[in-house]
Tab-separated table of C-alpha atoms in Angstrom:
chain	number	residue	atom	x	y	z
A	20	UNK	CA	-1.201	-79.857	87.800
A	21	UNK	CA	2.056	-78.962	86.355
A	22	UNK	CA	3.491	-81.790	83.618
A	23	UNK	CA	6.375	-81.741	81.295
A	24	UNK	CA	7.224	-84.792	79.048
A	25	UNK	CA	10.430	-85.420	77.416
A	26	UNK	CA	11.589	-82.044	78.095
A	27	UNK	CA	15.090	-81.129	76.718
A	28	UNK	CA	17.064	-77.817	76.744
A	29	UNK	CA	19.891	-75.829	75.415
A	30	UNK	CA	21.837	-72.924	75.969
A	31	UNK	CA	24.499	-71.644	73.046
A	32	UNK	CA	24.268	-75.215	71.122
A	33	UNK	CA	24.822	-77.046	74.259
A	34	UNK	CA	22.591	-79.865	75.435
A	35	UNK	CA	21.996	-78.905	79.243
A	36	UNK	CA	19.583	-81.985	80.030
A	37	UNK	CA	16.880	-84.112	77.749
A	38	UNK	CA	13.619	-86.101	78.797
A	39	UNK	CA	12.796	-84.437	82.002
A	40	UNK	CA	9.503	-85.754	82.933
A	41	UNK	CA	8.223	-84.170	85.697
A	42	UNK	CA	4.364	-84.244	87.400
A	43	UNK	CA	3.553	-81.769	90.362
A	44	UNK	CA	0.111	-82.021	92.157
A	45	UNK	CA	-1.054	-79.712	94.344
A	46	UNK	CA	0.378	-79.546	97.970
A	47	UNK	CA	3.764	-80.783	96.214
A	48	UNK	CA	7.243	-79.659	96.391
A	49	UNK	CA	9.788	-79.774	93.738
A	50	UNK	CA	13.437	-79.324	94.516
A	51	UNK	CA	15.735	-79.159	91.032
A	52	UNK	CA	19.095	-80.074	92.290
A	53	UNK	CA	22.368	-80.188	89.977
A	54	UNK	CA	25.744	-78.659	89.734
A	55	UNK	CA	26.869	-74.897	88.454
A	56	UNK	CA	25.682	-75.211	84.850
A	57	UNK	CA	23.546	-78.444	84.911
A	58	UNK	CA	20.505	-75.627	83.727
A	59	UNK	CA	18.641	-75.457	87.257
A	60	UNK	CA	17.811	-71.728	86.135
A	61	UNK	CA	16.883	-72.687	82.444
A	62	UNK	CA	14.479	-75.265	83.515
A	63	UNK	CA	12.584	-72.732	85.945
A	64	UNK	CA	12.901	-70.504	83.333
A	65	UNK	CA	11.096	-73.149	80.833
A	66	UNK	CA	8.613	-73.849	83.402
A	67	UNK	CA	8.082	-70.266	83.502
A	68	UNK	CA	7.385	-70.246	79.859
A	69	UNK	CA	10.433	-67.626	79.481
A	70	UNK	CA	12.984	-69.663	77.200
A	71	UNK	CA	11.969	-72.233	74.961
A	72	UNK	CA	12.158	-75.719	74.934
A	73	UNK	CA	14.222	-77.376	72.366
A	74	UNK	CA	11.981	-80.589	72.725
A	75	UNK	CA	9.349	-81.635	74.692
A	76	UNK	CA	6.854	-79.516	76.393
A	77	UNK	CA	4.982	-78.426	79.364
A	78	UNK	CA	1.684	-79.096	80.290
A	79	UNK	CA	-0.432	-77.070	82.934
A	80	UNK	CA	-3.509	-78.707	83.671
A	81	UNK	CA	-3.475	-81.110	80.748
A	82	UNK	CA	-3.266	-78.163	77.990
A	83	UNK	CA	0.372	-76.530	76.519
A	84	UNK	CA	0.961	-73.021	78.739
A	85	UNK	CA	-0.695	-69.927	77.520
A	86	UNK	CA	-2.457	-66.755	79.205
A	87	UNK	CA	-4.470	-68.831	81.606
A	88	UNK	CA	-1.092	-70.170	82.550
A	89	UNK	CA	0.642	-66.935	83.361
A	90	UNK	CA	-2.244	-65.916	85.521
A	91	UNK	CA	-2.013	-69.249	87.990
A	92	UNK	CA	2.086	-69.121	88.381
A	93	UNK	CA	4.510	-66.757	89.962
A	94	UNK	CA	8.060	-66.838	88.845
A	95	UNK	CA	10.941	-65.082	91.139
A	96	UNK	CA	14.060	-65.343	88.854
A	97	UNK	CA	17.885	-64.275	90.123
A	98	UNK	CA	17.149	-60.391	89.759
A	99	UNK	CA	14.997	-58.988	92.323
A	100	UNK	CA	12.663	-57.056	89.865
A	101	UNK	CA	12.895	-53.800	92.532
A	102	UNK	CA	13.432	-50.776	91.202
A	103	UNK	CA	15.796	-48.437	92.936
A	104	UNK	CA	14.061	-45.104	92.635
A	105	UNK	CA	10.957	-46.435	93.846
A	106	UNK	CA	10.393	-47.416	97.725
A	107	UNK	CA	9.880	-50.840	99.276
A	108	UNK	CA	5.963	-50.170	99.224
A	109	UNK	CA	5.112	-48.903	95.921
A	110	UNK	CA	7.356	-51.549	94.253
A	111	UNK	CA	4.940	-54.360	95.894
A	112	UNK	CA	2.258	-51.972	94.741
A	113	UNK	CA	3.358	-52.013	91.458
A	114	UNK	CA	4.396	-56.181	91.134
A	115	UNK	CA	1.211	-57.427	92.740
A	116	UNK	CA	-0.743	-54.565	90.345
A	117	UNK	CA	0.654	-55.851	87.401
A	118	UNK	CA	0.048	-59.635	88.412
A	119	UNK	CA	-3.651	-58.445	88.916
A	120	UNK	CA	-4.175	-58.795	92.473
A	121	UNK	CA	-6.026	-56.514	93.928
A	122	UNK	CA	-4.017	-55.675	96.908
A	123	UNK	CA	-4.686	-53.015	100.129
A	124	UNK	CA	-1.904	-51.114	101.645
A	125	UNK	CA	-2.855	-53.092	104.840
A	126	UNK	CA	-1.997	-56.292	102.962
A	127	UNK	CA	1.566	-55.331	101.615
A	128	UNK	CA	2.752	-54.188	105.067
A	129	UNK	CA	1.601	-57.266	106.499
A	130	UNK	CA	3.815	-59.010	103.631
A	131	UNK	CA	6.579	-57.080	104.525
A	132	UNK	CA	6.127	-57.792	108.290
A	133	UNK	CA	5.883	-61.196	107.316
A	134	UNK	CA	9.696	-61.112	105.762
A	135	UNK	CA	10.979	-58.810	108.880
A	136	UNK	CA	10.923	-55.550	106.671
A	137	UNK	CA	7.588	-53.432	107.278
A	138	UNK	CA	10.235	-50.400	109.155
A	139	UNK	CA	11.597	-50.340	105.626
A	140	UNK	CA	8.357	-50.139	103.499
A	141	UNK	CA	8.890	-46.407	103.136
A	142	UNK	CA	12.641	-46.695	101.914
A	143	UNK	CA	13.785	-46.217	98.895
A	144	UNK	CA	15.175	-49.764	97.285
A	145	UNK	CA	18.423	-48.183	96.446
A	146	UNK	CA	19.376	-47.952	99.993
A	147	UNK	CA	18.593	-51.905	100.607
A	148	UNK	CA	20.949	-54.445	101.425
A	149	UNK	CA	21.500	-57.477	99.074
A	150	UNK	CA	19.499	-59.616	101.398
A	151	UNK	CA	16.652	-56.816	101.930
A	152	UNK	CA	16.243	-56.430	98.515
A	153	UNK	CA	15.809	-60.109	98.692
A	154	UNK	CA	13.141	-60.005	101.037
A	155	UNK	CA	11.467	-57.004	99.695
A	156	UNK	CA	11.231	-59.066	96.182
A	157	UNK	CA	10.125	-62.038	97.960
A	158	UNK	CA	7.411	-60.428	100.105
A	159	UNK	CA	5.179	-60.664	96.787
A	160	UNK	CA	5.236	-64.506	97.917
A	161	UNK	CA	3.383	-63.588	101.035
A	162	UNK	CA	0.763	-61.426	98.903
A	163	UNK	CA	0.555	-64.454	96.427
A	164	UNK	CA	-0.987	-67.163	98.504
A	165	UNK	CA	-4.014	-67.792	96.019
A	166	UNK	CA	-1.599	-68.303	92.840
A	167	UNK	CA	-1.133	-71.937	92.715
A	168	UNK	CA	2.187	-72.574	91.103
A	169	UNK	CA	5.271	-71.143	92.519
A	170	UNK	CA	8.731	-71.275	90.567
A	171	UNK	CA	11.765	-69.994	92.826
A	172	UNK	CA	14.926	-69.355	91.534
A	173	UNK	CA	17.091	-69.881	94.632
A	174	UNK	CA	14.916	-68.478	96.891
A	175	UNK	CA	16.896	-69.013	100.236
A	176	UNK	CA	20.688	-66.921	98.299
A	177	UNK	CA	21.751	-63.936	100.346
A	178	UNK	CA	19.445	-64.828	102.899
A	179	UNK	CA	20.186	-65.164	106.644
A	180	UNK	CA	18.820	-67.782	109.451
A	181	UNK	CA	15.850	-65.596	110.171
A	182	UNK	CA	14.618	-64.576	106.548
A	183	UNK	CA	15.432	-68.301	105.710
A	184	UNK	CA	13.062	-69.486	108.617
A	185	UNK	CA	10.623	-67.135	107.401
A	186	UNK	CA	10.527	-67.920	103.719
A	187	UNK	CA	10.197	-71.478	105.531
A	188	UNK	CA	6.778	-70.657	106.655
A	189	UNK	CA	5.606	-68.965	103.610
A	190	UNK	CA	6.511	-71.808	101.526
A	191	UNK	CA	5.207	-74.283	103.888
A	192	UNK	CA	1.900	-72.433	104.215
A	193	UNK	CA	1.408	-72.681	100.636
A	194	UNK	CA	2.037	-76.319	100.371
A	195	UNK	CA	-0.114	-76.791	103.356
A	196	UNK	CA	-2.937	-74.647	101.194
A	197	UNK	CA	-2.515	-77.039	98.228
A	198	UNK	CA	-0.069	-74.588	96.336
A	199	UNK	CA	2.284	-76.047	94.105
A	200	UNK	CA	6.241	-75.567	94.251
A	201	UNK	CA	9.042	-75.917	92.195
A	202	UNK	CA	12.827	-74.178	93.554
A	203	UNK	CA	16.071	-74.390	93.045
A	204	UNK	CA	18.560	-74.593	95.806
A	205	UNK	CA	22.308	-74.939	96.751
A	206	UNK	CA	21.334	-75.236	100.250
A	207	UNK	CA	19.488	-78.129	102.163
A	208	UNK	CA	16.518	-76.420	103.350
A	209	UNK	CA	13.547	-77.920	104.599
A	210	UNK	CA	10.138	-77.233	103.817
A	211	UNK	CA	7.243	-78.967	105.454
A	212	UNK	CA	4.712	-80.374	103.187
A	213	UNK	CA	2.671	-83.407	102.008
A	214	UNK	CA	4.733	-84.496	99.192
A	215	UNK	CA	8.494	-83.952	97.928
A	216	UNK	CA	10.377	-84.460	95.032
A	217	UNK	CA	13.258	-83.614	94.201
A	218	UNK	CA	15.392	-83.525	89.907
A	219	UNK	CA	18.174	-84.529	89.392
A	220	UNK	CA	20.194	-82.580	86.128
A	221	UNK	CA	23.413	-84.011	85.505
A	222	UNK	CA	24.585	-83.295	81.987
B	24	UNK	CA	-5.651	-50.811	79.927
B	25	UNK	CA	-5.168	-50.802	83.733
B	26	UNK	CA	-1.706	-52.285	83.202
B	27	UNK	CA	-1.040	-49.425	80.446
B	28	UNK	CA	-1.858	-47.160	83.211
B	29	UNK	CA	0.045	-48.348	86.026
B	30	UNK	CA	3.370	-49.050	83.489
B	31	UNK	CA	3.121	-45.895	82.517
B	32	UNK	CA	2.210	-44.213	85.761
B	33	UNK	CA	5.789	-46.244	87.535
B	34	UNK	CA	7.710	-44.876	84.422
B	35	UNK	CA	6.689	-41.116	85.206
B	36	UNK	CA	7.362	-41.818	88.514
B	37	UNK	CA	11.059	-43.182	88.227
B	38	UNK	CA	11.488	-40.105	85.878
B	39	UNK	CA	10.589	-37.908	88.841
B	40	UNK	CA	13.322	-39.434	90.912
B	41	UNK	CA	15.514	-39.122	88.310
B	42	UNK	CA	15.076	-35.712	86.350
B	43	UNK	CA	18.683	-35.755	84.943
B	44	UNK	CA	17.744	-38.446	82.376
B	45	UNK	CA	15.447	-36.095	80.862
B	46	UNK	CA	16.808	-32.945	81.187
B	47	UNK	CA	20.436	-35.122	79.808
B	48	UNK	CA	18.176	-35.313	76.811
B	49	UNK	CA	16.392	-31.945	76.648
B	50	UNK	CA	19.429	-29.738	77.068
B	51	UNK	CA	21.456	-31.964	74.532
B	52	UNK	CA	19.322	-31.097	71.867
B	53	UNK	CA	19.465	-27.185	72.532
B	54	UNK	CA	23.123	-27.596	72.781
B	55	UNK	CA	23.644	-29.470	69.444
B	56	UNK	CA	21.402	-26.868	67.530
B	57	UNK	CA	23.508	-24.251	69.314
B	58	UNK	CA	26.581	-25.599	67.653
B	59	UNK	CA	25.512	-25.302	64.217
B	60	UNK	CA	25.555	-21.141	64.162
B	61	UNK	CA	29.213	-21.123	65.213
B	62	UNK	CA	30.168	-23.732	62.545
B	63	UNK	CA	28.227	-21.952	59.538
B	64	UNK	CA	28.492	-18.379	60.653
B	65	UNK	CA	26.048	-15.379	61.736
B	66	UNK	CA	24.548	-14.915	57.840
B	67	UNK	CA	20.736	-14.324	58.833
B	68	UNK	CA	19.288	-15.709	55.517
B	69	UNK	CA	21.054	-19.075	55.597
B	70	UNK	CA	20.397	-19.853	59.211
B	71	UNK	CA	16.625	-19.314	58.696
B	72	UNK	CA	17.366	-21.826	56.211
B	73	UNK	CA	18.778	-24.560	58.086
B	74	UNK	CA	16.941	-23.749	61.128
B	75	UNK	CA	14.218	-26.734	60.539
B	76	UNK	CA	16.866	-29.229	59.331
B	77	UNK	CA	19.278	-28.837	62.297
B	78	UNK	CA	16.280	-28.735	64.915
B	79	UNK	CA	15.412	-31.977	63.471
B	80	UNK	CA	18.735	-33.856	63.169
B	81	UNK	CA	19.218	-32.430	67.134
B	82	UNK	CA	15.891	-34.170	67.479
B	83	UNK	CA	16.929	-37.165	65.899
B	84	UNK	CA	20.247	-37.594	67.906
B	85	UNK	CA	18.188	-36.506	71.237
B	86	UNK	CA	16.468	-39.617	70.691
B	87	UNK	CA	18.982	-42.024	69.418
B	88	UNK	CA	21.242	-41.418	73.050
B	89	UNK	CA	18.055	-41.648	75.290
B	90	UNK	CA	16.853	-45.143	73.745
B	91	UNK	CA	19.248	-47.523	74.719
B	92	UNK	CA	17.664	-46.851	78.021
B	93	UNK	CA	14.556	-47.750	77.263
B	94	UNK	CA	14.509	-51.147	78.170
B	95	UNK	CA	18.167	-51.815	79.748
B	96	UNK	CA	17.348	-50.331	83.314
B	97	UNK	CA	14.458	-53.097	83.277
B	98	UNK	CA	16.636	-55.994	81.691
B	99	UNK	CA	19.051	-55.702	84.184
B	100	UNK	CA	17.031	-55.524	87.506
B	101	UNK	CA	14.748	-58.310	86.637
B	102	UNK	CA	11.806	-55.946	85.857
B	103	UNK	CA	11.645	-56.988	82.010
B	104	UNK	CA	11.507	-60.826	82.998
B	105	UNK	CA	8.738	-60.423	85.117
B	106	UNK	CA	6.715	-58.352	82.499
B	107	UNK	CA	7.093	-61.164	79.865
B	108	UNK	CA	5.698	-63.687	82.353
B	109	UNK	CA	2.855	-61.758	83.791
B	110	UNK	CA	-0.695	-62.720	82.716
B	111	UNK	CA	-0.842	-58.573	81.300
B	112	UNK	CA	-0.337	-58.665	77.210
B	113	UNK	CA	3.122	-57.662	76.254
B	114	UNK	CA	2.109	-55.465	73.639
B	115	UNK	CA	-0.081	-52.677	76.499
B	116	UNK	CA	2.983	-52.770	78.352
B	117	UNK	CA	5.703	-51.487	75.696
B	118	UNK	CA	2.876	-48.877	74.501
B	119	UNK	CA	3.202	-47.642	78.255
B	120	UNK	CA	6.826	-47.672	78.037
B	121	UNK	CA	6.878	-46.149	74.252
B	122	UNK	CA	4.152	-43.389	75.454
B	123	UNK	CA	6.495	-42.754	78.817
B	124	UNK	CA	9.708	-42.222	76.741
B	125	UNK	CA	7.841	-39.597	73.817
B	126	UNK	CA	6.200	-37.644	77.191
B	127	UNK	CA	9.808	-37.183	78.900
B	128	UNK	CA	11.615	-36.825	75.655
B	129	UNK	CA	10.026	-36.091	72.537
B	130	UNK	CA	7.100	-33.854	73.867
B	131	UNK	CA	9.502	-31.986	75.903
B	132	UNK	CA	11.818	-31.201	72.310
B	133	UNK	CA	8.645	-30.382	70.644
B	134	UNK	CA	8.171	-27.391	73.698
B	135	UNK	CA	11.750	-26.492	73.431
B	136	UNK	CA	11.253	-25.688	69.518
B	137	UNK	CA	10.968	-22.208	70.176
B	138	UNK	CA	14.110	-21.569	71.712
B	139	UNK	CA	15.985	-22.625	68.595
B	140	UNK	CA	13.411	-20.709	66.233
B	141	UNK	CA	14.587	-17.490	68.136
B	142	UNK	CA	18.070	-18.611	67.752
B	143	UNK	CA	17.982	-19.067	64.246
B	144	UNK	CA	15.070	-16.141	63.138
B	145	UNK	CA	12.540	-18.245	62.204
B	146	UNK	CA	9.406	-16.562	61.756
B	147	UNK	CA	6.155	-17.080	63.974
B	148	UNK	CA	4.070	-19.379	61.415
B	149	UNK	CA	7.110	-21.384	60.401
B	150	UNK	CA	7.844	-21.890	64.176
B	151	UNK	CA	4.635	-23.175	64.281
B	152	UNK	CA	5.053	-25.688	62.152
B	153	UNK	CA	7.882	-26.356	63.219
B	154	UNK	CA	6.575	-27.602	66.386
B	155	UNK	CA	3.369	-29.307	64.890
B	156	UNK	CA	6.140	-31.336	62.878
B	157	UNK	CA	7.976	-32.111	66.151
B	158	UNK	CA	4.903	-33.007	67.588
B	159	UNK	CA	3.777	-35.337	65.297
B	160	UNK	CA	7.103	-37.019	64.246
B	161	UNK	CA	9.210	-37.258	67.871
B	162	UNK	CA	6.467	-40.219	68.579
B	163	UNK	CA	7.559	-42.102	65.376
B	164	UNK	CA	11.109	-41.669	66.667
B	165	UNK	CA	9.932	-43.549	70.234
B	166	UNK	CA	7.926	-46.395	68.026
B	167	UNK	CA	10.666	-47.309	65.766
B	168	UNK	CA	13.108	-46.536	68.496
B	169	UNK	CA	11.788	-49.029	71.167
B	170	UNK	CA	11.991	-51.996	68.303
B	171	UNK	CA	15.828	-51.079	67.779
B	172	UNK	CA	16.309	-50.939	71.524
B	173	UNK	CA	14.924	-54.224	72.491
B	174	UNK	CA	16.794	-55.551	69.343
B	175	UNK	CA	20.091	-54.454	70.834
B	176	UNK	CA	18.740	-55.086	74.356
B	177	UNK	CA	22.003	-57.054	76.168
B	178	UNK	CA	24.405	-56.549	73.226
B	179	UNK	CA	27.759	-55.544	74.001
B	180	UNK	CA	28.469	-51.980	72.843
B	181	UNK	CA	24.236	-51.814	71.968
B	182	UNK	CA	23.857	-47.760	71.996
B	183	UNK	CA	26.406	-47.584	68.813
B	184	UNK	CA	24.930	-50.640	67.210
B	185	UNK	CA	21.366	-48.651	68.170
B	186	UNK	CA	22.404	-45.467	66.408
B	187	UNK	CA	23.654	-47.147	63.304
B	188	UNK	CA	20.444	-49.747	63.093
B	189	UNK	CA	17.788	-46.607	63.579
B	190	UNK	CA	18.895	-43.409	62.292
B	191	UNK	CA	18.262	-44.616	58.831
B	192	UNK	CA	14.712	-45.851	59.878
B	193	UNK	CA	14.598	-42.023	60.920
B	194	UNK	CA	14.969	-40.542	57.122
B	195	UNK	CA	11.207	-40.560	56.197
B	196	UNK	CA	10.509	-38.779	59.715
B	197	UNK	CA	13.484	-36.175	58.996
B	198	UNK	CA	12.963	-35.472	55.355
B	199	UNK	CA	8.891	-34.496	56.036
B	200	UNK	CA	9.755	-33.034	59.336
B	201	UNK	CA	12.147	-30.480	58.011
B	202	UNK	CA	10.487	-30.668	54.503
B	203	UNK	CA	7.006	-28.933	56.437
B	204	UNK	CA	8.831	-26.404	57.733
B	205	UNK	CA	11.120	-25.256	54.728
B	206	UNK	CA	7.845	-25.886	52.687
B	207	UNK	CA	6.324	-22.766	54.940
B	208	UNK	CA	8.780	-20.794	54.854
B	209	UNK	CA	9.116	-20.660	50.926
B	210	UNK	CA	5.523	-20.321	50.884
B	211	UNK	CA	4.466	-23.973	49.684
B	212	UNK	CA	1.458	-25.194	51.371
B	213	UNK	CA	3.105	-27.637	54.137
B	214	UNK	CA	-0.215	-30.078	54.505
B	215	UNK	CA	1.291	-33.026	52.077
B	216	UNK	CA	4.722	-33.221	53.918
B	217	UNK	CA	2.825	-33.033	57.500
B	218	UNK	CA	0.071	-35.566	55.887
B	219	UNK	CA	2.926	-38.128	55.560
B	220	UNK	CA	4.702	-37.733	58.053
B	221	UNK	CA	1.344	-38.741	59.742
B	222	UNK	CA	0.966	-41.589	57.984
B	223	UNK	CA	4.590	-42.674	58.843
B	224	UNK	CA	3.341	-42.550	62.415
B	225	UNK	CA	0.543	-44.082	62.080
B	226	UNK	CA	2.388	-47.191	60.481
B	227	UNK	CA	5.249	-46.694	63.011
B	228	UNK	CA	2.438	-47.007	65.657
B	229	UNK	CA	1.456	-50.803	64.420
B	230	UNK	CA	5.328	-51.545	63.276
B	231	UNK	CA	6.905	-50.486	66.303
B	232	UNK	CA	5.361	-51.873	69.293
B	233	UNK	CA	5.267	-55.216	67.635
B	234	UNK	CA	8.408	-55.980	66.919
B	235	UNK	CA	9.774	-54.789	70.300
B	236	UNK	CA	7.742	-57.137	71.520
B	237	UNK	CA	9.327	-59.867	69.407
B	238	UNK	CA	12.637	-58.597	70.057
B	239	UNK	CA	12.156	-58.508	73.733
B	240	UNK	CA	10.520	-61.913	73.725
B	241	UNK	CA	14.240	-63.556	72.018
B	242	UNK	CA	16.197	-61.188	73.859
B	243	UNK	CA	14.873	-62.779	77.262
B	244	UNK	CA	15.233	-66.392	75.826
């Protein structure tokens, strides 16, 4: 269970938002909602354990996050993480590696199928479109299913109608598998699951 | 250690795909100690001289225009952020990225050695020490080096802020570097100046990686 309490931040001495308390079970969805600026990416980012509260805390399952933390959440942030000299299929190699998952080549092409790019598993990323390299970062969702927190970073940007529809399914599949999700979003998109919420930031 | 290995294994990899980086590097330093005969002039004694200080300041500015590298490529695709929030230490991964950067440019200086000790006359045993000193001080350059690039990591204008913030760090390395070799060559027993300069990497070893780690940590705030 993911918990914050009275959780401000700031960026360059400015107050973004103060006392966000939030509580996510699992099977729930978490939309943060807010203008350009209102710090949707700083409070994924704080949830992430990447910038630093300037009060308040969060709480993952009743303790402050540490290692044990890091090894139950995924965090996809704005930048893809996919490295251009390497191909489609040894940069999922590489991510779910490093996020200890022990993963077959079998597995990642059925990721990639998953997001509609398994002909380009064997390309190098340089060559990908915006929205490829999109799907080719968020294919490590599809290799992820037994991490139970998810933080998304607007997951469904430079995506079209059939990526979005898949993402749909991977997200809802979590939920449905008692995953936990927080994202950010611009657009409306819905998500099946058991139990939605949805923040707020106004400055 | 597995994440050691497979951080260092994608760096060797991208390096493959990308030889000019390193060879950028490699063939700077050869050029620079090329220079320095045309400056000074063709006088046999004096170059033999200078041959172990200029092969180290080469060294030293080899390494100052490959660091800003060191961590920027990963900043800006995304690669850094998901390092810091992976369950792997910190600390394993910039010892994979510190160990990449010494195999693709400091070991490679250290094998070039020879080339300049046949431009500039040295002598077979002072050539050799020439290279042990490369060998043993081009890592403390890549330890000390990563903390100044992940302190400049995202600054405008970083690689000149870089140069200025670490080529003083690099005295020690240069004085006992070139110190060995001149020691060698005017018959001094070498051992004290290549003793320290082993202790300076051995300090450089704890020093470095931790405070690119802190660096990186703020930088990514």
């Amino acid at each position: 269970m993911l918990e914050t309490s009275a959780l401000a931040c700031e960026r360059g001495g400015l107050r973004l938002f103060s006392d966000v308390n939030l509580t996510l079970a699992p099977g729930g969805l978490l939309r943060v909602r807010g203008a350009n600026g209102s710090g949707k990416t700083t409070l994924l980012r704080t949830l992430a354990g990447l910038t630093r509260p300037a009060a308040g805390e969060v709480r993952w399952r009743g303790n402050p996050i540490g290692d044990d933390y890091r090894r139950e959440m995924l965090f996809l942030g704005h930048a893809a993480a996919v490295k251009d000299e390497l191909t489609v299929l040894e940069n999922l190699e590489f991510s779910s590696r490093f996020s200890c998952l022990e993963i077959s080549e079998s597995k990642i092409k059925s990721a990639l199928e998953s997001l509609g790019i398994a002909r380009l598993a064997d390309l190098p990323a340089r060559y990908l479109s915006q929205g490829q390299r999109k799907r080719a970062a968020l294919a490590r969702l599809a290799l992820s299913a037994g991490v139970p927190l998810w933080l998304l970073d607007e997951p469904f940007a430079a995506l079209d109608d059939e990526g979005i529809a898949q993402l749909r399914k991977i997200c809802a599949a979590h939920l449905a598998g008692g995953g936990m999700l927080v994202l950010t979003s611009h657009q409306d998109v819905e998500i099946a699951c058991a139990a939605a919420w949805s923040v707020e930031l106004r400055g | 250690m597995h994440s050691f290995v497979s951080v260092l294994r994608r760096e060797l990899q991208i390096a493959l795909r990308r030889k000019g980086d390193a060879l950028n590097v490699l063939v700077f330093f050869i050029v620079v100690a090329s220079l320095f005969p045309f400056g000074v002039g063709p006088e046999a004694n004096q170059l033999r001289a200078m041959a172990a200080g200029v092969a180290w300041i080469a060294a030293l500015l080899a390494a100052v225009l490959s660091l800003p590298r060191l961590f920027a490529a990963d900043h800006a695709d995304g690669t850094l952020e998901q390092m810091l929030v992976a369950p792997q230490p910190l600390a394993l991964v910039v010892l994979a990225k510190i160990t990449g950067h010494w195999l693709l440019t400091g070991l490679p200086l250290a094998l070039a050695a020879p080339l300049i000790g046949l431009q500039y006359g040295l002598p077979a045993d002072a050539l050799g020490l020439l290279i042990v000193s490369l060998l043993i001080g081009t890592p403390v350059l890549s330890f000390l080096g990563a903390a100044g690039a992940a302190l400049t990591l995202g600054v405008r204008g970083g690689g000149a802020l870089l140069a200025l913030l670490i080529l003083p760090l690099f005295v020690p390395v240069l004085v006992f570097g070139a110190g060995a070799v001149t020691a060698g060559l005017t018959g001094i027993n070498p051992s004290a100046h290549l003793s320290l300069l082993g202790a300076i990497l051995a300090v450089s070893s704890l020093i470095g990686p931790w405070a690119a780690c802190a660096a990186l940590r703020v930088a990514l705030d």
